[in-house]
Amino acid sequence: MATEASHAAYAAVAPSAVPITPSGGYLDRMFRAYQSNDVIMEHYNFTGKLKENKYRDGLKPEAIIFLLVCLLIVLENAVVLLAIWKNKKFHLPMYYLLGNLTLSDLLAGFTYMVNIITSGANSLKMTPVLWFLREGGVFIMLAASVISLLAIAIERHVTMVRMKPYQGDKQGRMFGLIGASWVLSVLLGVLPVLGWNCMGNLEQCSTVLPLYAKSYILFCITVFSAILLAIVVLYVRIFHIVKSNTQRLGPGPQRKGLARKSQKYMALLKTVTIVLGVFIVCWLPLFILLLLDFSCKANECKVLFKADYFLGIAMFNSLLNPIIYTLTSKDMRKAILRLLCRHCLLTKDGHVKKIGIPFLECSTSKADAASHRLEGLETTVSSGNFNSGNIPSTIKAFYPRMSKT
């Protein structure tokens, strides 16, 4: 009887599955459907989710654990953002793009927290428009992370190929990439609330996300997969360019000098490559689950009811990124340690104390000094304050177009 009443209520407010020419009556019915809690009940009942106990009880113990992880995600990424903001050495386009990725991870922590708090029994108390905003936030943050990784790859590739020696040009490109990443992310996340959903067409509904159309989820996975493939292609080209420029010098002191001075650049590429690999490992299980959701009918694949655990694995990506920055970048590690506990871990001259933990020790070796000199040169070049006659021959070989400028 409850199901029949729910069907009747849904039929009274839901838009017809048959396309209707936009009119005042149609828009009014669609608005009322977006505000009806009965629509949520209908979709969750159709997909079989109402059979689960979690939609009758409060927060489970695992949900509380995930909430604590989300809080840690927010704190970690806030520390990284603060370190980038306070350290002038990081006020460069590449680090701003890394900061944009960190910002998306921080906001992802907030959206995960909102998602967890409003899940379970609270989901059945929501209206469709609130439900779309909740789930759309997760999709926006996922899209922002993926597109931010693409923006970093594009910036590195353009820098290697074009070698533009003007800070203004690089900053304009950087702000353009950041702005475009957020515009595209928001657009992708709001498509369901704008109409690309399965309200009025239950057979096309996702089991994992009962108000989302399966076609929309497949579209998102296709877009994300294409972006990740493009990133891999760009990094392969970047490493090929670096290797070709190094081999062109041949043996001798020039090649050794270039190897030392390119260490900083390659270390940064290594960091971003690890971030990309961790992203794929964390999100791949959820992507596979959503592909299974596309091919399964309602109540057919029981694993789809365990989607929360797959999202939990994906959530750890935002937790691991700040740790990756700390472990792979000595400059970032030193800046974060200085920010967190300057008196505990740093000496008066700014060096990290010898405390018996290798990955925390940031003493400056000859290779590090060379890489710092390279960073200073890159900063000078990017600001346009250089004289081609003063550029070392090894740098000319690595950046052939710079010497012609």
mmCIF file of C-alpha atoms in Angstrom:
data_model
loop_
_atom_site.group_PDB
_atom_site.id
_atom_site.type_symbol
_atom_site.label_atom_id
_atom_site.label_comp_id
_atom_site.label_asym_id
_atom_site.label_seq_id
_atom_site.Cartn_x
_atom_site.Cartn_y
_atom_site.Cartn_z
ATOM 1 C CA MET A 1 0.000 0.000 0.000
ATOM 2 C CA ALA A 2 2.835 2.374 0.847
ATOM 3 C CA THR A 3 4.423 1.698 -2.511
ATOM 4 C CA GLU A 4 1.143 2.310 -4.348
ATOM 5 C CA ALA A 5 0.640 5.581 -2.486
ATOM 6 C CA SER A 6 4.184 6.599 -3.373
ATOM 7 C CA HIS A 7 3.540 5.791 -7.039
ATOM 8 C CA ALA A 8 0.374 7.880 -7.002
ATOM 9 C CA ALA A 9 2.111 10.826 -5.357
ATOM 10 C CA TYR A 10 4.980 10.647 -7.832
ATOM 11 C CA ALA A 11 2.608 10.500 -10.800
ATOM 12 C CA ALA A 12 0.915 13.638 -9.545
ATOM 13 C CA VAL A 13 4.101 15.697 -9.501
ATOM 14 C CA ALA A 14 6.616 14.039 -11.831
ATOM 15 C CA PRO A 15 7.073 15.215 -15.413
ATOM 16 C CA SER A 16 5.991 12.773 -18.095
ATOM 17 C CA ALA A 17 8.573 10.509 -19.697
ATOM 18 C CA VAL A 18 7.229 11.614 -23.078
ATOM 19 C CA PRO A 19 8.941 14.812 -24.298
ATOM 20 C CA ILE A 20 6.697 17.816 -23.831
ATOM 21 C CA THR A 21 7.001 21.199 -25.446
ATOM 22 C CA PRO A 22 8.118 23.692 -22.774
ATOM 23 C CA SER A 23 5.124 25.539 -21.396
ATOM 24 C CA GLY A 24 3.968 27.155 -18.185
ATOM 25 C CA GLY A 25 2.196 23.964 -17.077
ATOM 26 C CA TYR A 26 5.182 21.763 -17.782
ATOM 27 C CA LEU A 27 7.605 24.061 -15.966
ATOM 28 C CA ASP A 28 5.221 24.269 -13.010
ATOM 29 C CA ARG A 29 4.987 20.466 -12.772
ATOM 30 C CA MET A 30 8.758 20.149 -13.072
ATOM 31 C CA PHE A 31 9.252 22.725 -10.281
ATOM 32 C CA ARG A 32 6.829 20.854 -8.021
ATOM 33 C CA ALA A 33 8.585 17.554 -8.784
ATOM 34 C CA TYR A 34 11.936 19.094 -7.762
ATOM 35 C CA GLN A 35 10.390 20.070 -4.420
ATOM 36 C CA SER A 36 8.617 16.746 -3.716
ATOM 37 C CA ASN A 37 10.095 14.341 -1.192
ATOM 38 C CA ASP A 38 7.897 11.589 -2.665
ATOM 39 C CA VAL A 39 10.121 11.563 -5.764
ATOM 40 C CA ILE A 40 13.118 10.571 -3.611
ATOM 41 C CA MET A 41 11.094 7.766 -2.017
ATOM 42 C CA GLU A 42 9.930 6.503 -5.410
ATOM 43 C CA HIS A 43 13.395 6.339 -6.938
ATOM 44 C CA TYR A 44 15.055 4.757 -3.902
ATOM 45 C CA ASN A 45 12.268 2.185 -3.690
ATOM 46 C CA PHE A 46 12.523 1.325 -7.402
ATOM 47 C CA THR A 47 16.295 0.748 -7.247
ATOM 48 C CA GLY A 48 15.951 -1.441 -4.138
ATOM 49 C CA LYS A 49 17.848 0.846 -1.795
ATOM 50 C CA LEU A 50 14.988 1.051 0.711
ATOM 51 C CA LYS A 51 15.615 -2.596 1.592
ATOM 52 C CA GLU A 52 18.882 -1.579 3.256
ATOM 53 C CA ASN A 53 18.957 -0.862 6.983
ATOM 54 C CA LYS A 54 21.120 2.228 6.534
ATOM 55 C CA TYR A 55 18.088 4.145 5.244
ATOM 56 C CA ARG A 56 16.254 3.494 8.497
ATOM 57 C CA ASP A 57 19.019 4.101 11.021
ATOM 58 C CA GLY A 58 21.351 6.989 11.841
ATOM 59 C CA LEU A 59 25.068 7.260 11.076
ATOM 60 C CA LYS A 60 26.954 3.966 11.146
ATOM 61 C CA PRO A 61 30.381 3.657 12.893
ATOM 62 C CA GLU A 62 32.140 3.548 9.508
ATOM 63 C CA ALA A 63 30.433 6.810 8.557
ATOM 64 C CA ILE A 64 31.908 8.472 11.646
ATOM 65 C CA ILE A 65 35.356 7.178 10.679
ATOM 66 C CA PHE A 66 34.918 8.627 7.182
ATOM 67 C CA LEU A 67 33.902 11.952 8.750
ATOM 68 C CA LEU A 68 37.167 12.041 10.715
ATOM 69 C CA VAL A 69 39.087 11.254 7.516
ATOM 70 C CA CYS A 70 37.294 14.128 5.778
ATOM 71 C CA LEU A 71 38.275 16.492 8.580
ATOM 72 C CA LEU A 72 41.895 15.377 8.181
ATOM 73 C CA ILE A 73 41.631 15.985 4.422
ATOM 74 C CA VAL A 74 40.501 19.561 5.027
ATOM 75 C CA LEU A 75 43.275 20.243 7.551
ATOM 76 C CA GLU A 76 46.041 18.690 5.429
ATOM 77 C CA ASN A 77 45.164 20.590 2.286
ATOM 78 C CA ALA A 78 44.669 23.829 4.223
ATOM 79 C CA VAL A 79 48.251 23.515 5.497
ATOM 80 C CA VAL A 80 49.593 22.986 1.955
ATOM 81 C CA LEU A 81 47.650 25.989 0.640
ATOM 82 C CA LEU A 82 48.941 28.149 3.482
ATOM 83 C CA ALA A 83 52.523 27.013 2.812
ATOM 84 C CA ILE A 84 52.211 27.945 -0.880
ATOM 85 C CA TRP A 85 50.681 31.320 -0.003
ATOM 86 C CA LYS A 86 53.302 32.277 2.611
ATOM 87 C CA ASN A 87 56.404 31.072 0.725
ATOM 88 C CA LYS A 88 57.401 33.438 -2.097
ATOM 89 C CA LYS A 89 59.449 30.667 -3.695
ATOM 90 C CA PHE A 90 56.151 28.990 -4.617
ATOM 91 C CA HIS A 91 54.622 32.092 -6.228
ATOM 92 C CA LEU A 92 55.124 30.631 -9.687
ATOM 93 C CA PRO A 93 52.548 29.386 -12.239
ATOM 94 C CA MET A 94 53.333 25.701 -11.661
ATOM 95 C CA TYR A 95 52.820 25.961 -7.909
ATOM 96 C CA TYR A 96 49.647 28.008 -8.353
ATOM 97 C CA LEU A 97 48.276 25.149 -10.441
ATOM 98 C CA LEU A 98 49.275 22.688 -7.723
ATOM 99 C CA GLY A 99 47.542 25.020 -5.288
ATOM 100 C CA ASN A 100 44.401 24.845 -7.409
ATOM 101 C CA LEU A 101 44.512 21.047 -7.213
ATOM 102 C CA THR A 102 44.978 21.332 -3.445
ATOM 103 C CA LEU A 103 41.986 23.680 -3.223
ATOM 104 C CA SER A 104 39.817 21.164 -5.076
ATOM 105 C CA ASP A 105 40.939 18.453 -2.613
ATOM 106 C CA LEU A 106 40.112 20.716 0.342
ATOM 107 C CA LEU A 107 36.640 21.489 -1.006
ATOM 108 C CA ALA A 108 36.200 17.794 -1.787
ATOM 109 C CA GLY A 109 36.711 17.111 1.921
ATOM 110 C CA PHE A 110 33.848 19.490 2.721
ATOM 111 C CA THR A 111 31.531 17.965 0.115
ATOM 112 C CA TYR A 112 32.297 14.452 1.372
ATOM 113 C CA MET A 113 31.412 15.550 4.899
ATOM 114 C CA VAL A 114 28.107 17.031 3.737
ATOM 115 C CA ASN A 115 27.398 13.881 1.734
ATOM 116 C CA ILE A 116 28.036 11.611 4.722
ATOM 117 C CA ILE A 117 26.027 13.702 7.202
ATOM 118 C CA THR A 118 23.017 13.906 4.871
ATOM 119 C CA SER A 119 23.169 10.257 3.749
ATOM 120 C CA GLY A 120 21.299 7.269 5.138
ATOM 121 C CA ALA A 121 17.900 8.075 6.617
ATOM 122 C CA ASN A 122 18.525 11.789 5.965
ATOM 123 C CA SER A 123 18.511 11.122 2.211
ATOM 124 C CA LEU A 124 14.834 10.244 2.360
ATOM 125 C CA LYS A 125 14.023 13.602 3.979
ATOM 126 C CA MET A 126 15.557 15.613 1.128
ATOM 127 C CA THR A 127 13.883 17.157 -1.899
ATOM 128 C CA PRO A 128 15.248 16.320 -5.357
ATOM 129 C CA VAL A 129 16.807 19.767 -5.783
ATOM 130 C CA LEU A 130 18.762 19.373 -2.519
ATOM 131 C CA TRP A 131 19.733 15.842 -3.520
ATOM 132 C CA PHE A 132 21.062 17.127 -6.871
ATOM 133 C CA LEU A 133 23.070 19.830 -5.109
ATOM 134 C CA ARG A 134 24.555 17.282 -2.690
ATOM 135 C CA GLU A 135 25.631 14.784 -5.339
ATOM 136 C CA GLY A 136 26.543 17.513 -7.809
ATOM 137 C CA GLY A 137 29.088 18.867 -5.330
ATOM 138 C CA VAL A 138 30.964 15.555 -5.401
ATOM 139 C CA PHE A 139 30.947 15.498 -9.209
ATOM 140 C CA ILE A 140 32.142 19.117 -9.368
ATOM 141 C CA MET A 141 35.081 18.411 -7.052
ATOM 142 C CA LEU A 142 35.971 15.235 -8.963
ATOM 143 C CA ALA A 143 35.875 17.140 -12.241
ATOM 144 C CA ALA A 144 37.944 19.970 -10.715
ATOM 145 C CA SER A 145 40.639 17.500 -9.626
ATOM 146 C CA VAL A 146 40.796 15.757 -13.004
ATOM 147 C CA ILE A 147 40.814 19.000 -15.001
ATOM 148 C CA SER A 148 43.405 20.519 -12.624
ATOM 149 C CA LEU A 149 45.705 17.587 -13.391
ATOM 150 C CA LEU A 150 45.130 18.253 -17.091
ATOM 151 C CA ALA A 151 45.873 21.977 -16.599
ATOM 152 C CA ILE A 152 49.185 21.116 -14.910
ATOM 153 C CA ALA A 153 50.116 18.783 -17.772
ATOM 154 C CA ILE A 154 49.215 21.417 -20.384
ATOM 155 C CA GLU A 155 51.244 24.119 -18.606
ATOM 156 C CA ARG A 156 54.311 21.877 -18.347
ATOM 157 C CA HIS A 157 54.026 20.775 -21.964
ATOM 158 C CA VAL A 158 53.591 24.313 -23.309
ATOM 159 C CA THR A 159 56.552 25.467 -21.200
ATOM 160 C CA MET A 160 58.778 22.768 -22.649
ATOM 161 C CA VAL A 161 57.679 23.249 -26.257
ATOM 162 C CA ARG A 162 57.276 27.030 -26.495
ATOM 163 C CA MET A 163 59.602 28.211 -23.712
ATOM 164 C CA LYS A 164 57.896 31.573 -23.318
ATOM 165 C CA PRO A 165 60.307 33.763 -21.272
ATOM 166 C CA TYR A 166 57.694 36.178 -19.941
ATOM 167 C CA GLN A 167 56.056 35.963 -16.549
ATOM 168 C CA GLY A 168 52.982 37.838 -17.785
ATOM 169 C CA ASP A 169 52.346 35.279 -20.523
ATOM 170 C CA LYS A 170 52.694 32.346 -18.108
ATOM 171 C CA GLN A 171 50.504 33.991 -15.501
ATOM 172 C CA GLY A 172 47.799 34.705 -18.071
ATOM 173 C CA ARG A 173 47.911 31.100 -19.232
ATOM 174 C CA MET A 174 47.843 29.900 -15.613
ATOM 175 C CA PHE A 175 44.811 31.996 -14.655
ATOM 176 C CA GLY A 176 43.079 30.946 -17.872
ATOM 177 C CA LEU A 177 43.626 27.257 -17.089
ATOM 178 C CA ILE A 178 42.408 27.649 -13.509
ATOM 179 C CA GLY A 179 39.319 29.594 -14.559
ATOM 180 C CA ALA A 180 38.475 27.146 -17.346
ATOM 181 C CA SER A 181 38.870 24.164 -14.995
ATOM 182 C CA TRP A 182 36.277 25.519 -12.561
ATOM 183 C CA VAL A 183 33.841 26.649 -15.246
ATOM 184 C CA LEU A 184 33.911 23.215 -16.891
ATOM 185 C CA SER A 185 33.663 21.436 -13.527
ATOM 186 C CA VAL A 186 30.607 23.419 -12.421
ATOM 187 C CA LEU A 187 28.952 22.965 -15.818
ATOM 188 C CA LEU A 188 29.474 19.203 -15.666
ATOM 189 C CA GLY A 189 28.151 18.990 -12.102
ATOM 190 C CA VAL A 190 24.925 20.972 -12.682
ATOM 191 C CA LEU A 191 23.783 19.120 -15.813
ATOM 192 C CA PRO A 192 21.443 16.788 -13.826
ATOM 193 C CA VAL A 193 19.646 19.607 -12.014
ATOM 194 C CA LEU A 194 19.252 21.368 -15.372
ATOM 195 C CA GLY A 195 17.365 18.369 -16.739
ATOM 196 C CA TRP A 196 19.758 15.510 -17.548
ATOM 197 C CA ASN A 197 18.237 13.153 -14.973
ATOM 198 C CA CYS A 198 15.833 10.185 -14.898
ATOM 199 C CA MET A 199 12.858 11.784 -13.179
ATOM 200 C CA GLY A 200 9.816 10.398 -14.983
ATOM 201 C CA ASN A 201 11.816 7.548 -16.519
ATOM 202 C CA LEU A 202 12.684 5.090 -13.750
ATOM 203 C CA GLU A 203 14.026 2.400 -16.091
ATOM 204 C CA GLN A 204 16.935 4.694 -16.996
ATOM 205 C CA CYS A 205 17.890 5.427 -13.376
ATOM 206 C CA SER A 206 21.224 4.572 -11.796
ATOM 207 C CA THR A 207 21.214 2.264 -8.774
ATOM 208 C CA VAL A 208 24.177 3.969 -7.110
ATOM 209 C CA LEU A 209 22.684 7.454 -7.673
ATOM 210 C CA PRO A 210 18.924 6.860 -8.029
ATOM 211 C CA LEU A 211 18.005 10.250 -9.543
ATOM 212 C CA TYR A 212 20.856 10.322 -12.064
ATOM 213 C CA ALA A 213 20.352 8.996 -15.562
ATOM 214 C CA LYS A 214 22.684 6.158 -16.515
ATOM 215 C CA SER A 215 23.550 8.017 -19.706
ATOM 216 C CA TYR A 216 24.834 11.009 -17.676
ATOM 217 C CA ILE A 217 27.052 8.799 -15.518
ATOM 218 C CA LEU A 218 28.457 7.076 -18.608
ATOM 219 C CA PHE A 219 29.116 10.496 -20.165
ATOM 220 C CA CYS A 220 31.041 11.638 -17.060
ATOM 221 C CA ILE A 221 33.155 8.484 -16.942
ATOM 222 C CA THR A 222 33.940 8.865 -20.649
ATOM 223 C CA VAL A 223 34.986 12.496 -20.168
ATOM 224 C CA PHE A 224 37.164 11.700 -17.140
ATOM 225 C CA SER A 225 38.801 8.747 -18.906
ATOM 226 C CA ALA A 226 39.554 10.871 -21.983
ATOM 227 C CA ILE A 227 41.127 13.569 -19.794
ATOM 228 C CA LEU A 228 43.298 11.043 -17.948
ATOM 229 C CA LEU A 229 44.428 9.546 -21.265
ATOM 230 C CA ALA A 230 45.311 13.032 -22.542
ATOM 231 C CA ILE A 231 47.359 13.660 -19.372
ATOM 232 C CA VAL A 232 49.311 10.437 -19.848
ATOM 233 C CA VAL A 233 50.045 11.358 -23.482
ATOM 234 C CA LEU A 234 51.256 14.832 -22.464
ATOM 235 C CA TYR A 235 53.596 13.466 -19.795
ATOM 236 C CA VAL A 236 55.036 10.905 -22.198
ATOM 237 C CA ARG A 237 55.773 13.751 -24.621
ATOM 238 C CA ILE A 238 57.334 15.866 -21.849
ATOM 239 C CA PHE A 239 59.679 13.098 -20.733
ATOM 240 C CA HIS A 240 60.560 12.448 -24.378
ATOM 241 C CA ILE A 241 61.464 16.118 -24.891
ATOM 242 C CA VAL A 242 63.631 16.197 -21.763
ATOM 243 C CA LYS A 243 65.385 12.967 -22.740
ATOM 244 C CA SER A 244 65.981 14.170 -26.324
ATOM 245 C CA ASN A 245 67.468 17.476 -25.152
ATOM 246 C CA THR A 246 69.750 15.646 -22.705
ATOM 247 C CA GLN A 247 70.957 13.091 -25.267
ATOM 248 C CA ARG A 248 71.622 15.786 -27.864
ATOM 249 C CA LEU A 249 74.492 17.128 -25.751
ATOM 250 C CA GLY A 250 76.374 13.845 -25.779
ATOM 251 C CA PRO A 251 78.931 12.868 -23.117
ATOM 252 C CA GLY A 252 81.021 15.440 -21.343
ATOM 253 C CA PRO A 253 80.784 18.170 -18.705
ATOM 254 C CA GLN A 254 77.888 19.905 -20.467
ATOM 255 C CA ARG A 255 75.672 16.863 -20.094
ATOM 256 C CA LYS A 256 76.604 16.461 -16.431
ATOM 257 C CA GLY A 257 75.859 20.109 -15.796
ATOM 258 C CA LEU A 258 72.521 19.832 -17.533
ATOM 259 C CA ALA A 259 71.623 16.724 -15.524
ATOM 260 C CA ARG A 260 72.256 18.619 -12.296
ATOM 261 C CA LYS A 261 70.380 21.714 -13.353
ATOM 262 C CA SER A 262 67.387 19.801 -14.697
ATOM 263 C CA GLN A 263 67.015 17.835 -11.476
ATOM 264 C CA LYS A 264 64.588 20.350 -9.994
ATOM 265 C CA TYR A 265 62.364 20.260 -13.056
ATOM 266 C CA MET A 266 62.310 16.473 -13.185
ATOM 267 C CA ALA A 267 61.598 16.238 -9.442
ATOM 268 C CA LEU A 268 58.511 18.393 -9.912
ATOM 269 C CA LEU A 269 57.395 16.234 -12.838
ATOM 270 C CA LYS A 270 57.931 13.155 -10.671
ATOM 271 C CA THR A 271 55.698 14.612 -7.961
ATOM 272 C CA VAL A 272 52.874 15.366 -10.380
ATOM 273 C CA THR A 273 53.232 11.952 -12.043
ATOM 274 C CA ILE A 274 52.880 10.210 -8.668
ATOM 275 C CA VAL A 275 49.808 12.348 -7.923
ATOM 276 C CA LEU A 276 48.311 11.231 -11.239
ATOM 277 C CA GLY A 277 49.059 7.569 -10.540
ATOM 278 C CA VAL A 278 47.512 7.727 -7.065
ATOM 279 C CA PHE A 279 44.426 9.444 -8.504
ATOM 280 C CA ILE A 280 43.922 6.620 -11.006
ATOM 281 C CA VAL A 281 44.429 3.901 -8.364
ATOM 282 C CA CYS A 282 41.964 5.531 -5.929
ATOM 283 C CA TRP A 283 39.210 6.360 -8.410
ATOM 284 C CA LEU A 284 39.437 3.356 -10.749
ATOM 285 C CA PRO A 285 37.351 1.006 -8.498
ATOM 286 C CA LEU A 286 34.510 3.548 -8.357
ATOM 287 C CA PHE A 287 34.672 4.119 -12.118
ATOM 288 C CA ILE A 288 34.426 0.351 -12.699
ATOM 289 C CA LEU A 289 31.466 0.170 -10.289
ATOM 290 C CA LEU A 290 29.669 2.970 -12.165
ATOM 291 C CA LEU A 291 30.268 1.196 -15.473
ATOM 292 C CA LEU A 292 28.710 -1.916 -13.914
ATOM 293 C CA ASP A 293 25.819 0.267 -12.757
ATOM 294 C CA PHE A 294 25.249 1.347 -16.365
ATOM 295 C CA SER A 295 24.950 -2.241 -17.578
ATOM 296 C CA CYS A 296 22.903 -3.685 -14.676
ATOM 297 C CA LYS A 297 19.151 -3.464 -14.272
ATOM 298 C CA ALA A 298 17.564 -2.422 -10.967
ATOM 299 C CA ASN A 299 18.066 -4.974 -8.141
ATOM 300 C CA GLU A 300 20.266 -7.110 -10.394
ATOM 301 C CA CYS A 301 23.811 -6.355 -9.122
ATOM 302 C CA LYS A 302 24.019 -6.457 -5.318
ATOM 303 C CA VAL A 303 27.551 -4.991 -5.255
ATOM 304 C CA LEU A 304 26.056 -1.666 -6.324
ATOM 305 C CA PHE A 305 24.543 -1.333 -2.837
ATOM 306 C CA LYS A 306 28.115 -1.192 -1.439
ATOM 307 C CA ALA A 307 29.025 1.957 -3.374
ATOM 308 C CA ASP A 308 29.831 3.867 -0.162
ATOM 309 C CA TYR A 309 32.966 1.783 0.347
ATOM 310 C CA PHE A 310 34.127 2.473 -3.225
ATOM 311 C CA LEU A 311 33.582 6.192 -2.635
ATOM 312 C CA GLY A 312 35.596 5.835 0.580
ATOM 313 C CA ILE A 313 38.557 4.476 -1.420
ATOM 314 C CA ALA A 314 38.240 7.386 -3.855
ATOM 315 C CA MET A 315 38.088 9.814 -0.932
ATOM 316 C CA PHE A 316 41.559 8.746 0.192
ATOM 317 C CA ASN A 317 42.987 10.375 -2.940
ATOM 318 C CA SER A 318 42.411 13.818 -1.425
ATOM 319 C CA LEU A 319 44.027 12.589 1.804
ATOM 320 C CA LEU A 320 47.153 11.236 0.088
ATOM 321 C CA ASN A 321 47.979 14.203 -2.169
ATOM 322 C CA PRO A 322 49.371 16.464 0.609
ATOM 323 C CA ILE A 323 51.439 13.517 1.880
ATOM 324 C CA ILE A 324 52.838 13.027 -1.630
ATOM 325 C CA TYR A 325 53.829 16.708 -1.824
ATOM 326 C CA THR A 326 55.611 16.389 1.516
ATOM 327 C CA LEU A 327 57.472 13.166 0.726
ATOM 328 C CA THR A 328 58.570 14.001 -2.828
ATOM 329 C CA SER A 329 59.404 17.716 -2.653
ATOM 330 C CA LYS A 330 62.131 18.907 -0.293
ATOM 331 C CA ASP A 331 61.130 22.538 -0.753
ATOM 332 C CA MET A 332 57.486 21.807 0.033
ATOM 333 C CA ARG A 333 58.467 19.616 2.977
ATOM 334 C CA LYS A 334 60.655 22.326 4.439
ATOM 335 C CA ALA A 335 57.962 24.987 3.978
ATOM 336 C CA ILE A 336 55.316 22.809 5.662
ATOM 337 C CA LEU A 337 57.610 21.915 8.570
ATOM 338 C CA ARG A 338 58.479 25.576 9.032
ATOM 339 C CA LEU A 339 54.787 26.407 9.072
ATOM 340 C CA LEU A 340 53.756 23.650 11.493
ATOM 341 C CA CYS A 341 56.589 23.609 13.999
ATOM 342 C CA ARG A 342 59.439 25.968 13.243
ATOM 343 C CA HIS A 343 60.946 25.811 16.742
ATOM 344 C CA CYS A 344 60.533 22.024 17.059
ATOM 345 C CA LEU A 345 61.998 20.844 13.744
ATOM 346 C CA LEU A 346 64.144 23.685 12.344
ATOM 347 C CA THR A 347 67.426 25.155 13.521
ATOM 348 C CA LYS A 348 67.977 28.890 13.749
ATOM 349 C CA ASP A 349 69.543 28.993 10.272
ATOM 350 C CA GLY A 350 66.474 27.283 8.723
ATOM 351 C CA HIS A 351 67.833 23.730 8.372
ATOM 352 C CA VAL A 352 65.883 20.689 9.547
ATOM 353 C CA LYS A 353 67.186 19.134 12.746
ATOM 354 C CA LYS A 354 68.685 15.649 12.639
ATOM 355 C CA ILE A 355 65.952 13.628 14.331
ATOM 356 C CA GLY A 356 66.580 10.193 12.833
ATOM 357 C CA ILE A 357 63.744 10.277 10.298
ATOM 358 C CA PRO A 358 65.332 10.341 6.811
ATOM 359 C CA PHE A 359 62.378 11.723 4.852
ATOM 360 C CA LEU A 360 62.147 14.745 7.198
ATOM 361 C CA GLU A 361 65.783 15.773 6.786
ATOM 362 C CA CYS A 362 66.234 18.541 4.217
ATOM 363 C CA SER A 363 69.957 19.265 4.340
ATOM 364 C CA THR A 364 71.234 21.008 1.232
ATOM 365 C CA SER A 365 73.562 18.881 -0.881
ATOM 366 C CA LYS A 366 75.469 19.944 -3.992
ATOM 367 C CA ALA A 367 72.717 18.572 -6.191
ATOM 368 C CA ASP A 368 70.145 20.525 -4.203
ATOM 369 C CA ALA A 369 72.195 23.682 -4.509
ATOM 370 C CA ALA A 370 72.345 23.225 -8.265
ATOM 371 C CA SER A 371 68.617 22.712 -8.423
ATOM 372 C CA HIS A 372 68.062 25.856 -6.354
ATOM 373 C CA ARG A 373 70.246 27.813 -8.779
ATOM 374 C CA LEU A 374 68.119 26.465 -11.629
ATOM 375 C CA GLU A 375 64.964 27.558 -9.831
ATOM 376 C CA GLY A 376 66.410 31.042 -9.427
ATOM 377 C CA LEU A 377 67.254 31.122 -13.140
ATOM 378 C CA GLU A 378 63.752 29.944 -14.078
ATOM 379 C CA THR A 379 62.273 32.702 -11.927
ATOM 380 C CA THR A 380 64.511 35.283 -13.595
ATOM 381 C CA VAL A 381 63.713 33.998 -17.075
ATOM 382 C CA SER A 382 59.982 33.893 -16.416
ATOM 383 C CA SER A 383 60.052 37.524 -15.288
ATOM 384 C CA GLY A 384 61.919 38.556 -18.424
ATOM 385 C CA ASN A 385 64.990 39.878 -16.535
ATOM 386 C CA PHE A 386 67.830 38.099 -18.286
ATOM 387 C CA ASN A 387 70.593 38.612 -20.800
ATOM 388 C CA SER A 388 71.200 35.837 -23.317
ATOM 389 C CA GLY A 389 74.905 36.428 -23.042
ATOM 390 C CA ASN A 390 74.844 35.485 -19.387
ATOM 391 C CA ILE A 391 72.907 32.230 -19.786
ATOM 392 C CA PRO A 392 75.074 29.153 -19.122
ATOM 393 C CA SER A 393 75.728 26.973 -22.156
ATOM 394 C CA THR A 394 74.059 23.974 -20.522
ATOM 395 C CA ILE A 395 70.854 25.958 -20.056
ATOM 396 C CA LYS A 396 71.049 27.151 -23.670
ATOM 397 C CA ALA A 397 71.256 23.553 -24.776
ATOM 398 C CA PHE A 398 68.310 22.520 -22.648
ATOM 399 C CA TYR A 399 66.261 25.564 -23.671
ATOM 400 C CA PRO A 400 67.482 26.150 -27.251
ATOM 401 C CA ARG A 401 64.921 28.846 -28.081
ATOM 402 C CA MET A 402 65.832 30.911 -25.034
ATOM 403 C CA SER A 403 69.277 31.782 -26.395
ATOM 404 C CA LYS A 404 67.663 33.093 -29.593
ATOM 405 C CA THR A 405 65.331 35.463 -27.738
#
